[in-house]
Amino acid sequence: MTGEGPNLAGAGLEPVATVPAERHPDRLPPAWRGALRRREAVGPVSIRSLAAVFLILLILSLAINSLLLARFPGLGPTDALDYADALDRALDGEAAHSADTIGADTAAVLRERGILFYGSQWEPQDMPEENQVRPGAVPARAYVHPPTYFFLTAAGIESAQLVAPDLDWHATGRMLGAVWAAVGGLLLVWLAMIWRVPAWPAASVAAWLAVSPQSVVNTAFITPSAATALVSAAVLLGVSLWWQRRVPWWALVPVGALTVAFKSNNIVVALLGLAAIAVISLVGRAGWREPVAAGLALLGGTGLATVIWRLWADPVTFAYDQDPLTQPASLEGFGTWLLTPLGLGRDVSMLRTNLLPQHDLVICSALLLMAMMVVATLWTLIRSGGGSIGRAAGVVALIALSGTGVAFAALSIARTGVMLPAVGRYVFPGIAFAIWPLLLIAGKRWVWLTATAATLLSISGWLLS
């Protein structure tokens, strides 16, 4: 469970003398049945195990990204022109602004390599004349999000070009999405380990998630959504470390700031983090002062980052109400958003997307993962005792599965005045909270064997797509 190798002190990486696992591991209940009322640190974490997990997840994501890059060498399906243009500007040390138009380099990628558009590849010679982008003629919209992802990815491209100067900027940026995927999966495994779940079973679940369609469409193309799983996992990990007294309450300030630092839509992650604090504190029968302080720290960090970003950024001039995909607020629209996380009756969800061509094996694997997430949620709720980790995780997952879509819809109406289309990537920020129960029971043989087999099934499906 703890792996081998040295452990680092602080932030949940230290072995804790009071943990009974060191003396009587056979007497411990499963992680999901463990008590929350004892707030001392629960699970020691091996740095060597985390490093190995990161390497495996990185190799897996690089393989998937290489495959998609070879098949679809051009722009991706999610706001492709805007985000590629923002990355091109970041390579010149510039952030995107409202007055920007699509530049020559991005237009050249479209003209020479085509675009993956709504699940279909548009080859350059087949694109309609009206879809040919002339440099300077099309407004760029990436300014609505902070430039953090673009600057960090640009730094990665420039570092890679120090070794291989001829590397293509766009292709390299897409391949670097594998790093975002690996870090996000690593944080999920770290989260599981501090709740006393063995590293490798947890890694099987993280790998399964990494090859799901929604994860792949986020990390195999140029988009700030590449960091969404990372941000989601970081917030829940931060809340867990705070509860275990591994970090103080004020450490949640930078965790909260991390949410909107990558994408303004990620503010819903802060709301889920606040819900997790409330649920864990109620189930663990904590007093009110420290949970209130932790909640204020988390929301304060999000609010501070939002204010700083809005003071620096240009006012949003894009008219959302003119977009044909948006709609006025309605009960029917909220109903669609309510069902989007699970994807009931639809081909989009937290795990599925219709933006990528994919084999039936990939779809079946994603459906199975969603079913396993629901089963794990019910399993931990029903079979966990009062005051247990499982009970808290089950409640948090229910909130994420039922509330992420509605919360995002309400926030989008408040921000834009219209209801944005109910697509999977907008509810993906709730993924760490929804998958938490599955991580807690990952040590069960039927769970990690299913996860391993389904990951291989997904890989086969991507090869056959």
Coordinates of C-alpha atoms in Angstrom, one line a residue, residues 192-362:
A192 CA -6.8 7.8 -3.3
M193 CA -3.5 7.0 -1.5
I194 CA -4.0 9.5 1.3
W195 CA -7.3 7.7 2.0
R196 CA -5.4 4.4 2.3
V197 CA -6.1 3.1 -1.2
P198 CA -3.1 1.2 -2.8
A199 CA -1.4 3.1 -5.6
W200 CA -1.8 0.6 -8.4
P201 CA -5.5 -0.2 -8.1
A202 CA -6.1 3.6 -8.0
A203 CA -3.9 4.0 -11.1
S204 CA -6.0 1.5 -13.0
V205 CA -9.0 3.8 -12.5
A206 CA -7.0 6.9 -13.4
A207 CA -5.8 5.2 -16.6
W208 CA -9.3 4.2 -17.5
L209 CA -10.5 7.8 -17.1
A210 CA -7.5 9.1 -19.1
V211 CA -8.5 7.0 -22.2
S212 CA -12.2 7.9 -22.0
P213 CA -13.5 10.1 -24.9
Q214 CA -14.0 13.3 -23.0
S215 CA -10.6 13.1 -21.4
V216 CA -9.0 12.4 -24.7
V217 CA -10.7 15.3 -26.6
N218 CA -9.5 17.6 -23.8
T219 CA -5.9 16.6 -23.8
A220 CA -5.2 15.6 -27.4
F221 CA -5.9 19.0 -28.9
I222 CA -5.1 22.6 -28.1
T223 CA -7.6 23.7 -25.4
P224 CA -7.4 25.0 -21.8
S225 CA -9.8 22.2 -21.0
A226 CA -6.6 20.0 -21.0
A227 CA -6.1 21.1 -17.3
T228 CA -9.7 20.5 -16.2
A229 CA -9.1 17.0 -14.6
L230 CA -6.0 18.4 -13.0
V231 CA -7.9 21.3 -11.4
S232 CA -10.8 19.1 -10.3
A233 CA -8.5 16.6 -8.7
A234 CA -6.4 19.4 -7.1
V235 CA -9.4 20.9 -5.3
L236 CA -10.7 17.6 -3.9
L237 CA -7.1 16.7 -2.9
G238 CA -6.6 20.0 -1.2
V239 CA -9.9 19.6 0.8
S240 CA -8.8 16.1 1.8
L241 CA -5.4 17.2 2.9
W242 CA -6.9 20.0 4.9
W243 CA -9.3 17.6 6.6
Q244 CA -6.5 15.2 7.5
R245 CA -4.6 18.2 9.0
R246 CA -1.7 17.8 6.6
V247 CA -2.2 21.4 5.4
P248 CA -3.7 24.4 7.2
W249 CA -7.0 25.9 6.1
W250 CA -5.4 28.9 4.5
A251 CA -3.6 26.6 2.1
L252 CA -6.9 26.3 0.3
V253 CA -6.5 29.9 -1.0
P254 CA -4.1 29.0 -3.8
V255 CA -6.1 25.9 -4.5
G256 CA -9.2 28.0 -5.0
A257 CA -7.3 30.4 -7.2
L258 CA -6.2 27.5 -9.4
T259 CA -9.7 26.9 -10.6
V260 CA -10.3 30.1 -12.7
A261 CA -6.6 30.5 -13.4
F262 CA -7.0 28.0 -16.3
K263 CA -10.5 28.5 -17.5
S264 CA -13.3 30.8 -16.2
N265 CA -15.8 28.0 -16.5
N266 CA -13.9 26.1 -13.8
I267 CA -15.6 28.2 -11.1
V268 CA -18.0 25.3 -10.7
V269 CA -15.1 23.3 -9.3
A270 CA -14.8 25.8 -6.4
L271 CA -18.5 25.3 -5.7
L272 CA -18.1 21.5 -5.6
G273 CA -15.1 22.0 -3.3
L274 CA -17.2 24.0 -1.0
A275 CA -19.9 21.3 -1.0
A276 CA -17.1 18.7 -0.2
I277 CA -16.0 20.7 2.8
A278 CA -19.5 20.9 4.1
V279 CA -20.3 17.2 3.5
I280 CA -17.0 16.0 5.1
S281 CA -17.4 18.3 8.1
L282 CA -21.0 17.2 8.7
V283 CA -20.3 13.5 8.3
G284 CA -17.2 13.9 10.4
R285 CA -19.1 15.9 13.0
A286 CA -16.6 18.7 13.0
G287 CA -17.2 22.1 14.6
W288 CA -18.2 25.0 12.5
R289 CA -15.3 27.4 12.8
E290 CA -12.6 25.6 10.9
P291 CA -14.9 24.3 8.1
V292 CA -16.2 27.9 7.6
A293 CA -12.6 29.2 7.5
A294 CA -11.6 26.5 4.9
G295 CA -14.7 27.3 2.8
L296 CA -14.0 31.0 2.9
A297 CA -10.3 30.3 2.0
L298 CA -11.3 28.2 -1.0
L299 CA -13.9 30.7 -2.3
G300 CA -11.7 33.6 -1.4
G301 CA -8.9 32.2 -3.5
T302 CA -11.3 31.8 -6.4
G303 CA -12.8 35.2 -6.0
L304 CA -9.4 36.9 -5.7
A305 CA -8.1 35.2 -8.9
T306 CA -11.4 36.2 -10.7
V307 CA -11.1 39.8 -9.6
I308 CA -7.4 40.0 -10.7
W309 CA -8.2 38.3 -14.0
R310 CA -11.2 40.6 -14.7
L311 CA -9.2 43.8 -13.8
W312 CA -6.5 42.7 -16.2
A313 CA -8.6 41.2 -19.0
D314 CA -10.6 42.9 -21.7
P315 CA -14.4 43.2 -21.3
V316 CA -16.1 40.3 -23.1
T317 CA -17.4 41.8 -26.3
F318 CA -18.5 38.5 -27.9
A319 CA -22.3 38.4 -28.3
Y320 CA -23.3 35.0 -26.9
D321 CA -26.9 35.6 -27.7
Q322 CA -26.0 35.7 -31.4
D323 CA -24.5 32.2 -31.3
P324 CA -27.0 29.7 -33.0
L325 CA -26.1 27.0 -30.4
T326 CA -27.2 29.0 -27.4
Q327 CA -30.8 29.3 -26.1
P328 CA -32.8 31.3 -23.6
A329 CA -33.1 30.0 -20.1
S330 CA -35.9 27.4 -19.8
L331 CA -37.0 24.5 -17.6
E332 CA -36.4 22.2 -20.5
G333 CA -32.9 23.5 -20.9
F334 CA -32.2 23.0 -17.2
G335 CA -33.6 19.5 -17.5
T336 CA -31.1 18.7 -20.2
W337 CA -28.2 20.1 -18.1
L338 CA -29.4 18.0 -15.2
L339 CA -29.0 14.8 -17.2
T340 CA -25.8 15.8 -19.0
P341 CA -23.3 14.5 -16.4
L342 CA -24.7 11.0 -16.7
G343 CA -25.5 11.4 -20.3
L344 CA -28.9 9.7 -20.0
G345 CA -30.4 9.4 -23.5
R346 CA -27.6 11.5 -25.0
D347 CA -24.2 10.8 -26.6
V348 CA -22.4 13.4 -24.4
S349 CA -21.6 13.2 -20.7
M350 CA -18.8 13.6 -18.2
L351 CA -17.1 10.8 -20.1
R352 CA -18.5 10.8 -23.6
T353 CA -18.3 13.3 -26.5
N354 CA -19.6 13.3 -30.0
L355 CA -16.7 15.5 -31.2
L356 CA -14.4 12.5 -31.9
P357 CA -14.7 9.6 -34.3
Q358 CA -14.5 6.6 -32.1
H359 CA -15.0 2.8 -32.2
D360 CA -17.9 1.1 -30.4
L361 CA -15.3 -0.4 -28.0
V362 CA -14.4 3.1 -26.8

